[in-house]
């Protein structure tokens, strides 16, 4: 197959390798790596800009890989299995393909807001895996977008991309500095949006609150919860009733529960 071939750890390989662990390198290059059949397929299916497809030069590729390489408008780069395994972060051997995807603009206008709006906000998350899990849940339950605010783990960290299982490419995810910027965006969308925070000491149970209108669900940092600014900005703060010995749910689990409740209410017209 025609295209570039890389068999040594040259400068270009090192650039991609650095993007696995270095957020600033991803940001500077405006690209990130995508690993796995479903995430890559989802990226292509949703028209995500793919800059390059890196493939194992020395193996018989599957039909999926061959068709993708033939159809995708991206640079094709053949690699040795050893190098591709490093970029695929696989101990058991090289993947067939790794994609180099373009980093999108962090513009809140990418998230559509209408009468049925359901959005999620994750304030200062520390775990990229939790970001990816919330992206997956938001996509599963019909949300329109996710906003990540404050000093946070990176949405495009490989752990986040993997945890989203491809939903990152189906759902607009935007990073914003904080509540002021998000509040300004909400003020300009033309649709009144209720901001609902989650906290174990919330004033009402999630099942008792009407989540059928335009709603932005605000989930706090895994350790300290929502910031003071977000608590003040919330129109309501809800709790998830619990009967076991655990004091609280993981942030991603809590978001999933409330997204399900919102989807349930909307499906039944409350």
Coordinates of C-alpha atoms in Angstrom, one line a residue:
X1 CA 0.0 0.0 0.0
X2 CA 1.4 3.4 -1.0
X3 CA 2.4 5.9 1.6
X4 CA 5.0 6.7 4.3
X5 CA 6.8 3.8 6.0
X6 CA 8.3 4.2 9.5
X7 CA 10.6 1.5 10.9
X8 CA 12.7 3.5 13.4
X9 CA 11.8 5.8 16.3
X10 CA 12.2 8.9 14.1
X11 CA 11.0 12.4 15.0
X12 CA 7.5 11.8 13.7
X13 CA 7.1 8.6 15.7
X14 CA 8.4 10.4 18.8
X15 CA 5.9 13.1 18.3
X16 CA 3.0 10.6 18.3
X17 CA 4.5 8.7 21.2
X18 CA 4.7 11.9 23.2
X19 CA 1.0 12.6 22.6
X20 CA 0.1 9.5 24.6
X21 CA 1.3 11.0 27.9
X22 CA 1.8 14.7 27.3
X23 CA -1.2 16.9 27.2
X24 CA 0.7 20.0 26.1
X25 CA 2.1 18.0 23.1
X26 CA -1.5 17.1 22.1
X27 CA -2.6 20.6 22.4
X28 CA 0.3 22.0 20.5
X29 CA -0.1 19.6 17.6
X30 CA -3.9 19.8 17.8
X31 CA -4.2 16.1 17.5
X32 CA -4.5 12.9 19.6
X33 CA -4.3 9.2 19.1
X34 CA -7.3 6.8 18.9
X35 CA -6.9 3.2 19.6
X36 CA -9.4 0.3 19.1
X37 CA -11.8 -0.8 16.4
X38 CA -14.9 0.8 17.8
X39 CA -13.5 4.2 18.6
X40 CA -11.8 4.4 15.2
X41 CA -14.9 3.3 13.4
X42 CA -17.0 5.8 15.4
X43 CA -14.6 8.6 14.6
X44 CA -14.9 7.8 10.8
X45 CA -18.7 7.3 10.9
X46 CA -19.2 10.7 12.5
X47 CA -17.0 12.5 10.1
X48 CA -14.3 13.3 12.6
X49 CA -11.2 14.7 10.8
X50 CA -8.6 11.9 10.7
X51 CA -5.1 13.2 9.9
X52 CA -3.3 9.8 9.6
X53 CA -4.0 6.1 9.8
X54 CA -1.0 4.1 11.2
X55 CA -1.0 0.4 10.3
X56 CA 1.0 -2.7 10.7
X57 CA 3.1 -3.1 7.6
X58 CA 3.9 -6.8 8.1
X59 CA 0.6 -8.5 8.7
X60 CA -2.5 -9.6 6.8
X61 CA -5.0 -6.9 7.7
X62 CA -8.7 -7.6 8.4
X63 CA -11.4 -6.6 5.9
X64 CA -12.3 -3.7 8.3
X65 CA -8.8 -2.4 8.3
X66 CA -8.4 -2.7 4.5
X67 CA -11.6 -1.0 3.8
X68 CA -10.9 1.8 6.2
X69 CA -7.5 2.4 4.7
X70 CA -9.0 2.4 1.2
X71 CA -11.8 4.8 1.9
X72 CA -10.5 7.2 4.6
X73 CA -9.2 10.6 3.5
X74 CA -6.1 10.5 5.6
X75 CA -2.4 9.9 5.3
X76 CA -1.5 6.2 5.4
X77 CA 1.6 5.4 7.4
X78 CA 3.0 1.8 7.5
X79 CA 4.9 0.9 10.6
X80 CA 6.7 -2.1 12.1
X81 CA 4.7 -4.1 14.6
X82 CA 7.0 -3.2 17.4
X83 CA 6.5 0.6 16.9
X84 CA 2.8 0.3 16.4
X85 CA 2.4 -1.8 19.6
X86 CA 4.0 1.2 21.5
X87 CA 1.5 3.6 20.0
X88 CA -1.4 1.2 20.6
X89 CA -0.3 0.6 24.2
X90 CA -0.8 -3.1 23.8
X91 CA 1.4 -5.6 25.6
X92 CA 0.0 -8.6 23.7
X93 CA 1.1 -7.3 20.3
X94 CA 0.5 -4.6 17.7
X95 CA -3.0 -3.4 16.8
X96 CA -4.0 -3.4 13.2
X97 CA -4.6 0.4 13.2
X98 CA -4.0 3.5 15.2
X99 CA -5.7 6.7 14.1
X100 CA -4.3 10.3 14.5
X101 CA -7.4 12.5 15.0
X102 CA -7.7 16.2 14.9
X103 CA -8.4 18.1 18.2
X104 CA -11.7 20.1 17.8
X105 CA -12.1 23.7 18.9
X106 CA -13.3 24.3 22.5
X107 CA -16.4 26.3 21.4
X108 CA -19.5 26.0 23.5
X109 CA -21.5 26.8 20.4
X110 CA -20.8 23.2 19.2
X111 CA -23.3 22.0 21.8
X112 CA -26.9 22.4 20.4
X113 CA -29.4 23.9 22.9
X114 CA -33.1 23.6 22.3
X115 CA -36.4 22.9 24.2
X116 CA -35.4 19.3 24.9
X117 CA -31.8 20.1 25.9
X118 CA -30.0 17.7 28.2
X119 CA -26.4 18.5 29.0
X120 CA -23.8 17.5 31.5
X121 CA -21.1 19.6 33.1
X122 CA -18.1 18.0 34.9
X123 CA -16.3 20.4 37.2
X124 CA -12.6 19.9 37.7
X125 CA -12.4 16.1 37.2
X126 CA -9.2 14.4 38.1
X127 CA -9.7 11.1 36.4
X128 CA -9.6 10.8 32.6
X129 CA -11.4 7.5 32.9
X130 CA -14.3 9.2 34.6
X131 CA -14.5 11.8 31.8
X132 CA -14.7 9.0 29.2
X133 CA -17.3 7.1 31.2
X134 CA -19.5 10.2 31.6
X135 CA -19.2 10.8 27.8
X136 CA -20.4 7.3 27.2
X137 CA -23.3 7.6 29.6
X138 CA -24.3 11.0 28.2
X139 CA -24.3 9.6 24.7
X140 CA -26.3 6.5 25.8
X141 CA -29.1 8.5 27.4
X142 CA -29.5 11.1 24.7
X143 CA -27.6 14.1 26.1
X144 CA -26.6 16.8 23.7
X145 CA -23.1 17.6 25.0
X146 CA -20.6 17.6 27.9
X147 CA -18.8 20.6 29.3
X148 CA -15.6 20.1 31.3
X149 CA -14.6 23.1 33.4
X150 CA -11.7 24.2 35.5
X151 CA -8.3 22.7 36.1
X152 CA -9.2 19.2 34.9
X153 CA -7.9 15.9 33.5
X154 CA -7.7 15.9 29.7
X155 CA -10.7 14.9 27.6
X156 CA -8.3 13.6 25.0
X157 CA -6.1 11.5 27.3
X158 CA -5.9 7.9 25.9
X159 CA -7.7 6.7 29.1
X160 CA -10.6 9.0 28.5
X161 CA -10.8 8.2 24.8
X162 CA -10.9 4.4 25.5
X163 CA -13.4 4.8 28.4
X164 CA -15.8 6.6 26.0
X165 CA -15.8 3.5 23.7
X166 CA -16.3 5.8 20.7
X167 CA -19.0 8.1 22.2
X168 CA -16.4 11.0 22.3
X169 CA -16.9 11.2 18.5
X170 CA -20.7 11.2 18.7
X171 CA -21.2 13.8 21.4
X172 CA -19.8 17.4 21.5
X173 CA -17.4 17.7 24.4
X174 CA -16.1 21.2 25.2
X175 CA -13.6 22.4 27.7
X176 CA -14.3 25.8 29.4
X177 CA -12.5 27.8 32.1
X178 CA -15.3 27.9 34.6
X179 CA -18.9 28.8 35.6
X180 CA -18.7 32.4 34.3
X181 CA -18.0 31.4 30.8
X182 CA -20.7 28.6 30.8
X183 CA -23.2 31.0 32.4
X184 CA -22.5 33.6 29.6
X185 CA -23.1 30.9 27.0
X186 CA -26.3 29.8 28.6
X187 CA -27.5 33.4 28.8
X188 CA -27.1 33.7 25.0
X189 CA -28.7 30.5 23.7
X190 CA -32.2 31.8 23.8
X191 CA -33.6 28.9 25.8
X192 CA -33.9 29.0 29.6
X193 CA -31.8 26.2 31.0
X194 CA -32.1 24.9 34.6
X195 CA -28.7 24.1 36.1
X196 CA -29.0 21.1 38.4
X197 CA -26.2 20.1 40.7
X198 CA -25.5 16.7 42.3
X199 CA -24.5 16.4 45.9
X200 CA -25.1 13.8 48.7
X201 CA -26.7 16.6 50.8
X202 CA -28.9 17.9 48.0
X203 CA -32.3 19.5 48.8
X204 CA -34.4 16.9 46.9
X205 CA -34.2 13.4 45.5
X206 CA -33.5 13.2 41.7
X207 CA -36.8 11.3 41.1
X208 CA -38.8 14.0 42.7
X209 CA -37.4 16.8 40.5
X210 CA -38.7 17.6 37.0
X211 CA -35.9 16.9 34.5
X212 CA -38.0 17.0 31.4
X213 CA -37.2 20.7 30.5
X214 CA -33.9 22.1 29.3
X215 CA -31.4 20.9 31.9
X216 CA -27.7 21.1 32.5
X217 CA -26.6 18.5 35.1
X218 CA -23.5 19.7 37.1
X219 CA -21.3 17.0 38.5
X220 CA -18.4 17.9 40.8
X221 CA -14.8 16.9 41.4
X222 CA -14.5 13.3 42.5
X223 CA -13.1 14.3 45.9
X224 CA -14.5 17.7 46.9
X225 CA -17.6 18.0 44.7
X226 CA -18.8 21.2 43.0
X227 CA -16.8 24.4 43.5
X228 CA -18.4 27.2 45.4
X229 CA -19.0 29.1 42.2
X230 CA -20.9 26.2 40.7
X231 CA -22.9 25.6 43.8
X232 CA -24.0 29.3 43.8
X233 CA -24.8 29.0 40.1
X234 CA -27.1 25.9 40.4
X235 CA -30.8 26.5 40.4
X236 CA -31.3 23.3 42.4
X237 CA -29.0 20.7 44.0
X238 CA -30.3 17.1 44.1
X239 CA -29.3 14.0 45.9
X240 CA -29.4 10.3 44.9
X241 CA -31.1 8.3 47.7
X242 CA -28.8 5.6 49.0
X243 CA -29.5 2.8 51.5
X244 CA -26.2 1.0 51.7
X245 CA -23.1 1.7 53.7
X246 CA -21.4 3.8 51.0
X247 CA -21.5 7.5 51.7
X248 CA -21.6 8.5 48.0
X249 CA -21.3 7.3 44.4
X250 CA -18.4 7.7 42.1
X251 CA -18.8 10.9 40.0
X252 CA -19.4 8.9 36.8
X253 CA -21.8 6.5 38.4
X254 CA -23.8 9.4 39.9
X255 CA -24.0 11.2 36.5
X256 CA -25.2 7.9 34.9
X257 CA -28.0 7.5 37.5
X258 CA -29.3 11.0 36.9
X259 CA -29.0 10.8 33.2
X260 CA -31.0 7.6 33.3
X261 CA -33.7 9.3 35.5
X262 CA -33.8 12.3 33.0
X263 CA -34.2 9.9 30.1
X264 CA -36.9 7.9 32.0
X265 CA -38.9 11.0 32.8
X266 CA -38.7 12.3 29.2
X267 CA -39.7 9.0 27.7
X268 CA -42.8 8.9 30.0
X269 CA -43.6 12.6 29.8
X270 CA -43.0 12.5 33.6

